[in-house]
XYZ file of C-alpha atoms in Angstrom:
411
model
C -6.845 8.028 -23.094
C -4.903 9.165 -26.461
C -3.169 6.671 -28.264
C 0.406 6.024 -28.568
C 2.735 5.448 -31.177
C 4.205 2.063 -31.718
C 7.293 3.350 -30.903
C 6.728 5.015 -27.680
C 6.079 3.494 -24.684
C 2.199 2.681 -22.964
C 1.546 4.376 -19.486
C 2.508 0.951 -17.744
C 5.975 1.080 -19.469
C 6.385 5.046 -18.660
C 5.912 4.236 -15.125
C 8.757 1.862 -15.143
C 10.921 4.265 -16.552
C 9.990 7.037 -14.372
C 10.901 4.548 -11.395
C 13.979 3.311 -13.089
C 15.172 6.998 -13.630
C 14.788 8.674 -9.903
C 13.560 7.784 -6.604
C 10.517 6.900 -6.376
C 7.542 5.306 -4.272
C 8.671 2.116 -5.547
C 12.395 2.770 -5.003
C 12.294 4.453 -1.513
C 11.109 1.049 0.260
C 7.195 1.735 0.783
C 7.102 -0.084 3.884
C 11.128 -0.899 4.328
C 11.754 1.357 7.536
C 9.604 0.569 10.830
C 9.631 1.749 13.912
C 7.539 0.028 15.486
C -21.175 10.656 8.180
C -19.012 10.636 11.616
C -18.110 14.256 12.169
C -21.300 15.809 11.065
C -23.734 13.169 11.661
C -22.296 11.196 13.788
C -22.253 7.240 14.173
C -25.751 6.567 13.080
C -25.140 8.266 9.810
C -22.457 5.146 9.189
C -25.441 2.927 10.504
C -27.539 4.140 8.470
C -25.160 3.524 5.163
C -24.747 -0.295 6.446
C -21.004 0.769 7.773
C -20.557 -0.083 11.914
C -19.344 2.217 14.298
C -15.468 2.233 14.297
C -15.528 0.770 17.827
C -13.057 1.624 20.915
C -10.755 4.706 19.015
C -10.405 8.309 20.425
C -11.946 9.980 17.746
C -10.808 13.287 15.967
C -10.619 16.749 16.504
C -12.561 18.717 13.980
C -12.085 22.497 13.271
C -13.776 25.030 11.393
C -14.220 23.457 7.977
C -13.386 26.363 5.652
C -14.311 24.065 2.349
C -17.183 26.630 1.070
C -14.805 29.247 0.918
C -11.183 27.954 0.361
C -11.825 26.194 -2.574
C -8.609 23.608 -1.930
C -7.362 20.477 -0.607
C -3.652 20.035 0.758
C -2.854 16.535 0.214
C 0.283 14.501 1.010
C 1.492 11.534 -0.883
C 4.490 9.815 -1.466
C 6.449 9.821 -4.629
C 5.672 8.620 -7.766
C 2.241 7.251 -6.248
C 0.056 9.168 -8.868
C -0.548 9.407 -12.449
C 1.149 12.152 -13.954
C 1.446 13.467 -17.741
C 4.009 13.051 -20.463
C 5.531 16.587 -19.169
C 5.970 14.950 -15.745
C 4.892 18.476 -14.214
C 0.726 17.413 -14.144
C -1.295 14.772 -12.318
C -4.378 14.324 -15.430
C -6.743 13.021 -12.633
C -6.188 15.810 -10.120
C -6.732 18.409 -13.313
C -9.803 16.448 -14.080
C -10.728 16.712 -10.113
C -10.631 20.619 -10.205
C -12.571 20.780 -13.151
C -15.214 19.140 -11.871
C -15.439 20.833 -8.533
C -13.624 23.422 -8.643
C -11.328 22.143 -6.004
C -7.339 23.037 -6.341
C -5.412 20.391 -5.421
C -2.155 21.192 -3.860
C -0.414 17.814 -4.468
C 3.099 17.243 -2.165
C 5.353 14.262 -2.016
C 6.178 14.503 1.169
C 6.130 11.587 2.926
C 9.124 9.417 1.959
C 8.805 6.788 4.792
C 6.612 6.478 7.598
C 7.897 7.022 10.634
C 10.089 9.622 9.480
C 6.374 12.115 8.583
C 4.901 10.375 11.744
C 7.619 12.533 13.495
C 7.605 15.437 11.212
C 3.909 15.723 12.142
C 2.977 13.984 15.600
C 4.057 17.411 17.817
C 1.616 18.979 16.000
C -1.028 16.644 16.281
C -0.023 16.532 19.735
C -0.852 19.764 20.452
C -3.806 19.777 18.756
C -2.420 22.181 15.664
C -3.304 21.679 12.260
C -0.753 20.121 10.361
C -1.131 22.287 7.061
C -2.353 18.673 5.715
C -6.326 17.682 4.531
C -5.217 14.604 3.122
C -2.559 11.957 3.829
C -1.676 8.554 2.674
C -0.060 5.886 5.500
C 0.515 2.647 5.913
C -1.755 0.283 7.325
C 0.003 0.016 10.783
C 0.907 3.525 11.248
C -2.597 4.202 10.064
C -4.023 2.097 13.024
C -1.747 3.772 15.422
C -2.873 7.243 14.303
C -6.536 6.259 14.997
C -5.358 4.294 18.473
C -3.871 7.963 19.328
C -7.165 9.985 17.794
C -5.003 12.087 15.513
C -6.814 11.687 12.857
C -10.840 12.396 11.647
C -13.823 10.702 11.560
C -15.253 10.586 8.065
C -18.777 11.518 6.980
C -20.366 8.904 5.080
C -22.392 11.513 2.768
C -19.812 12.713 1.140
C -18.717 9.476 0.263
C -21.432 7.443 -1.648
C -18.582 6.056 -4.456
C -16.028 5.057 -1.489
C -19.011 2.809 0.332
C -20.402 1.342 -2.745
C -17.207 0.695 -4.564
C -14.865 -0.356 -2.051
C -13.999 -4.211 -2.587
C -14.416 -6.468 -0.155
C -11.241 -7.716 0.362
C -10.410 -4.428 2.207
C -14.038 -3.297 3.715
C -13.306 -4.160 7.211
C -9.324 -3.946 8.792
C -9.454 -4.752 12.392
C -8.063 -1.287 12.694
C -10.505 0.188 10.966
C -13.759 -1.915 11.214
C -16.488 0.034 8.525
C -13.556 2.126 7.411
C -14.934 5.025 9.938
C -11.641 6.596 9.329
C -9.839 5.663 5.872
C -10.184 4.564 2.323
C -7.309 2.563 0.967
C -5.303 4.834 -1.879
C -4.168 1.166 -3.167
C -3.230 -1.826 -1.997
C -0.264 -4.102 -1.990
C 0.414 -7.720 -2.095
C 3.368 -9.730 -1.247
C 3.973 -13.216 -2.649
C 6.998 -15.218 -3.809
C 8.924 -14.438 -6.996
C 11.586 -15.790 -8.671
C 13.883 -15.436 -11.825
C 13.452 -18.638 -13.709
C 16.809 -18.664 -14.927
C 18.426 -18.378 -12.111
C 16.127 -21.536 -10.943
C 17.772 -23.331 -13.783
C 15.216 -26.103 -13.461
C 14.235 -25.844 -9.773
C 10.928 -25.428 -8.701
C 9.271 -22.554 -6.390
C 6.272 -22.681 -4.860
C 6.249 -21.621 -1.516
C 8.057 -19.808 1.503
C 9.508 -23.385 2.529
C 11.160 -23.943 -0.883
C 12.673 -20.554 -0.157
C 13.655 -21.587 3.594
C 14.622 -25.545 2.908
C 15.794 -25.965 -0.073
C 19.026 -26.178 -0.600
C 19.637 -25.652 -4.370
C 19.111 -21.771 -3.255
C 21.256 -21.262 -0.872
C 22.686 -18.044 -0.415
C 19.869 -17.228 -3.413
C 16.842 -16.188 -1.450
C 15.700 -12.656 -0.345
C 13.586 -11.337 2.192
C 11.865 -8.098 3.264
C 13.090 -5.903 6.058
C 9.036 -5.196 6.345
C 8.396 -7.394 9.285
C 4.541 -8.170 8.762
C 5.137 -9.357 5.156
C 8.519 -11.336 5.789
C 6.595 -12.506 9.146
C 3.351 -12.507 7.892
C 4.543 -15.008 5.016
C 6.059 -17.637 7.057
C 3.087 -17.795 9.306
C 0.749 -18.751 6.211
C 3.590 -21.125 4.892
C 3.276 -22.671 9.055
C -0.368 -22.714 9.199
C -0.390 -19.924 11.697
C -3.497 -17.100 11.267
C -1.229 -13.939 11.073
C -4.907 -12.155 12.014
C -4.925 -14.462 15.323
C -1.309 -15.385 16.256
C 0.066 -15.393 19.862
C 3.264 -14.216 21.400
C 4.529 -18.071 21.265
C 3.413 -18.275 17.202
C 5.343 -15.316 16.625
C 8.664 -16.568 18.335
C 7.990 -20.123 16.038
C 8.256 -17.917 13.121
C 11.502 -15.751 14.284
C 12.650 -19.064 15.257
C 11.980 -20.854 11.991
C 13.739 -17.760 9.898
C 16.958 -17.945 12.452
C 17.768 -21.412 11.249
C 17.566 -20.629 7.568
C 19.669 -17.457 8.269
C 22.255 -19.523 10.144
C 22.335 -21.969 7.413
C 23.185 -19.584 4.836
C 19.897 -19.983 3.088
C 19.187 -16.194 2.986
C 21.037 -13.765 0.918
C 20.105 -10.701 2.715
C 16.976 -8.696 3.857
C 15.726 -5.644 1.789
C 13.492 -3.179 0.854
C 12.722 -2.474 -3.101
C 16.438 -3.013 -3.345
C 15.827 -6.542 -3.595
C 14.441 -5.613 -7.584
C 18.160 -5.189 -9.092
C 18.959 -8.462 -7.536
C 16.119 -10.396 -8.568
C 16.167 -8.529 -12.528
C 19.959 -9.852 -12.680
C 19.668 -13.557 -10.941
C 21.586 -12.841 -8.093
C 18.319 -13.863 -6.723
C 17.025 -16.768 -7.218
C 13.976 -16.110 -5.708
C 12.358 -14.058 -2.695
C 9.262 -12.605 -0.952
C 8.799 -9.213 -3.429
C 5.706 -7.411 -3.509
C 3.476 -7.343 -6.534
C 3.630 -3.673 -7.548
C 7.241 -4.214 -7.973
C 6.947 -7.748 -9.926
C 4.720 -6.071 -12.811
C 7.206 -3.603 -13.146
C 9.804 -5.839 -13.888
C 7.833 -8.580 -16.041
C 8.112 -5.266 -18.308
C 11.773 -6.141 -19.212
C 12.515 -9.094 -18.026
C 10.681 -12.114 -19.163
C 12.434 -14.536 -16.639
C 11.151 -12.701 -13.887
C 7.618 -14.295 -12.405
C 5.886 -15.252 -8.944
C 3.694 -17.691 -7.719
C 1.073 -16.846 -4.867
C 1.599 -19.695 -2.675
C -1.343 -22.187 -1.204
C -1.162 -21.863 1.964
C -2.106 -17.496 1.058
C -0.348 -14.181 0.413
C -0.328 -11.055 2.784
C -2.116 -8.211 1.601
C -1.856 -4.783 3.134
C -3.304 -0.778 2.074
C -1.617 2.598 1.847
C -5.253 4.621 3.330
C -6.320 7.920 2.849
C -6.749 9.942 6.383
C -7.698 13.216 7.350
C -5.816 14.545 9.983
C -7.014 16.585 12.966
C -7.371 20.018 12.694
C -7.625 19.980 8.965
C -9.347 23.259 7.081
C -10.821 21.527 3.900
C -12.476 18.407 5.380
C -15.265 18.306 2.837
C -13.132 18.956 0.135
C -10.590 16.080 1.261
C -13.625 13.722 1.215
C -14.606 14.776 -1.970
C -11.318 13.905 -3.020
C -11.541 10.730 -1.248
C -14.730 9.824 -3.107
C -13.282 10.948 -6.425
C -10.801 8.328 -6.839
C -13.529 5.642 -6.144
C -14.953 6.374 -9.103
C -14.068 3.460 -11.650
C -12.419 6.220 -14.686
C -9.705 7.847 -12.599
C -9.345 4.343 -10.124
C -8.602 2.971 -13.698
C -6.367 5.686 -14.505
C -4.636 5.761 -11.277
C -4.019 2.075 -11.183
C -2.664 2.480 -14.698
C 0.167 4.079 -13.765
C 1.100 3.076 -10.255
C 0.508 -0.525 -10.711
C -0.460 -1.462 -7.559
C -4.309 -3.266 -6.361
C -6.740 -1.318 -6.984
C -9.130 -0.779 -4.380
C -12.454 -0.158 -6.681
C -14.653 -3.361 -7.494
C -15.552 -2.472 -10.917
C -12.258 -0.605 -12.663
C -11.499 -4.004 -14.655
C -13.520 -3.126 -17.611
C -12.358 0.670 -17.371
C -8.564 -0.340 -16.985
C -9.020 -2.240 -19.890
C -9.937 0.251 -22.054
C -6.541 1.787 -21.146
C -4.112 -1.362 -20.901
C -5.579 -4.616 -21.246
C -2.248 -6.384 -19.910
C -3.058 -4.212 -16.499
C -6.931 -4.837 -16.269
C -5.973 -9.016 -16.873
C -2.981 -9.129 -14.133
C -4.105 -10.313 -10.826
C -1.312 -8.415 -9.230
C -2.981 -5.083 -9.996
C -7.158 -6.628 -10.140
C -7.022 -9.828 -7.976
C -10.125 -12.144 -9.096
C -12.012 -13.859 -7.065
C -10.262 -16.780 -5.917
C -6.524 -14.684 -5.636
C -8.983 -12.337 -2.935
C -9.911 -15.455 -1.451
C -6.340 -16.447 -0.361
C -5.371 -12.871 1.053
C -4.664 -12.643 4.771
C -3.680 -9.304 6.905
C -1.351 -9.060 9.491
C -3.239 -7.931 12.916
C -3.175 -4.743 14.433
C -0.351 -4.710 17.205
C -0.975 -2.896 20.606
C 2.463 -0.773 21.111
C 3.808 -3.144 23.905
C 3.433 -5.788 20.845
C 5.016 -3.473 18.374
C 7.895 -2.677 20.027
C 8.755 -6.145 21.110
C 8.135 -7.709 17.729
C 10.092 -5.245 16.616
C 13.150 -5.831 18.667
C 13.298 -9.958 17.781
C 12.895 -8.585 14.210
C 15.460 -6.560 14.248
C 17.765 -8.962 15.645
C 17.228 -11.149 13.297
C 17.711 -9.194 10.156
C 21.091 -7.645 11.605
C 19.148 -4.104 12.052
């Protein structure tokens, strides 16, 4: 990685910028608007790698894989959710990717909220088409309900040796996704508790009930109009498993979140929006996800979090192949790619999120030391430790959770 001049900014503070400047991943809400060895070798290939059979899914509909020949991968991403140059017109690890291999990458950012390119591309899933798509980044819940409907691909474990052995263990096994037969996370998120400390002017924040009970912030506090993380954090803060809860646990929870909004505790609900807020004090503090938080700790020293003790939710964007696609070998050499710790650590460099790689501490180091040392982008040990994820929802559970959600939050 080349060196900068004092007086220009590091890769970190570029992202920022970038962010600050135009919509972006960051910007557009990642999660804000809900709607509610396999294909060659089949599951003993997985056994044989030490990764289970992905249990009761569908599975995917192959086609011809034309990878030999087309030498190409068409991969969809959301914005500003890669590394890209000073120019702003090149992605370094994708250029380092086709040198390697050979393998064009025809990068689009396409997919500016989830259910919107669910419904740009579930017709032609539907009807068993290809979608024009080997590669595609989602959500973890639409990502489960792609699988639940077998629109998407089995992977094949040999073309993956990177993915297996450097995956981290605090996302090896989703219950959507048990062995990761069918994705690889592209990063992961966290959510925890932030604050502006001087807009606490001397009060003290430490957990989802000081943002729900205490009354030196009301009308201060924000929440997310994501539903598992909002949710998802009030369950931990109630000693409720938000990988076990019942239909009775989650009604507790809207319950518990209808008395602070009738109280005047909460502010409002948002997506990234909630940044501006938070930057300026109009927020005293709120549930914010981490990605976000290390961007603005870049310019605003009063800005800070505290992962709570009762746990923090933790959730991946995933890497999929969809039915039908033409390059599937060259998609999962792709996939494998980016497990590698140099362009993990270059990745994660710019986008700021969790890294999904075990060992890219030492390499993100060696391009920003503040990035390799922040738990928000490599959580240690005992930060994995308190991460929980929010259970995979049958669509009868979806769509009611949903609709008390929604209600709540004035939707």
């Amino acid at each position: 990685m080349r060196q900068y001049e004092p007086d220009r900014p590091n890769p970190v503070e570029m992202a920022a910028i970038r962010r600050s400047l135009r919509t972006g991943r960051a910007a557009l809400g990642r999660r804000s608007f809900l709607g509610g060895a396999l294909a060659v070798g089949g599951a003993g290939a997985l056994s044989a790698c030490g990764i289970p059979a992905a249990g009761k899914t569908q599975g995917g509909v192959s086609a011809d894989d034309h990878s030999a020949a087309e030498k190409v991968v068409n991969f969809s991403n959301w914005p500003e959710y890669i590394d890209v140059d000073d120019s702003g017109k090149s992605h370094p690890t994708l250029d380092e990717f086709r040198k390697r291999t050979g393998i064009t990458v025809k990068y689009t950012e396409d997919i500016n909220d989830n259910d919107e390119f669910f419904g740009k591309i579930q017709p032609q899933l539907a009807a068993g088409q290809d979608t024009g798509r080997d590669l595609i980044v989602l959500t973890d819940w639409l990502a489960a309900r792609m699988i639940r409907l077998g629109y998407v691909q089995q992977l094949d474990a040999s073309h993956l040796p990177h993915a297996f052995a450097n995956l981290s263990d605090q996302f090896r096994s989703p219950d959507w996704d048990p062995g990761r037969a069918y994705s690889y996370p592209w990063q992961g998120i966290s959510t925890v508790v932030a604050f502006n400390k001087k807009a606490l002017n001397g009060v003290e924040v430490k957990s989802v009930s000081d943002l729900l009970d205490n009354p030196a912030l009301k009308g201060r506090v924000g929440l997310l109009t994501e539903m598992r993380d909002t949710v998802g954090m009030t369950m931990l803060d109630m000693s409720i498993d938000p990988a076990k809860f019942t239909d009775d646990d989650y009604d507790a929870v809207i319950a518990r979140l209808q008395k602070a909004v009738d109280k005047g505790q909460i502010r409002r609900f948002t997506g990234n929006d909630y940044t501006s807020d938070l930057s300026k004090g109009d927020l005293a503090a709120c549930v914010a996800w981490g990605g976000d938080i290390v961007q603005l700790q870049a310019d605003n020293p009063d800005v800070g979090y505290v992962i709570p003790d009762s746990g923090y939710m933790t959730s991946t964007d995933n890497l999929m192949i969809p039915n039908k696609a033409r390059h599937k070998t060259n998609a999962e050499r792709l996939i494998d790619f980016y497990y590698e710790p140099q362009p993990a650590a270059e990745l994660s460099a710019y986008v700021n999120y969790v890294s999904p790689v075990a060992d890219v501490q030492p390499y993100l180091a060696k391009i920003d030391k503040g990035a390799a040392s922040n738990p928000l982008i490599v959580p240690d040990k005992a930060m994995q430790a308190k991460s929980r994820a929010f259970r995979a929802l049958s669509s009868k559970e979806e769509t009611a959770y949903q609709q008390k959600f929604a209600k709540l939050t004035g939707a």
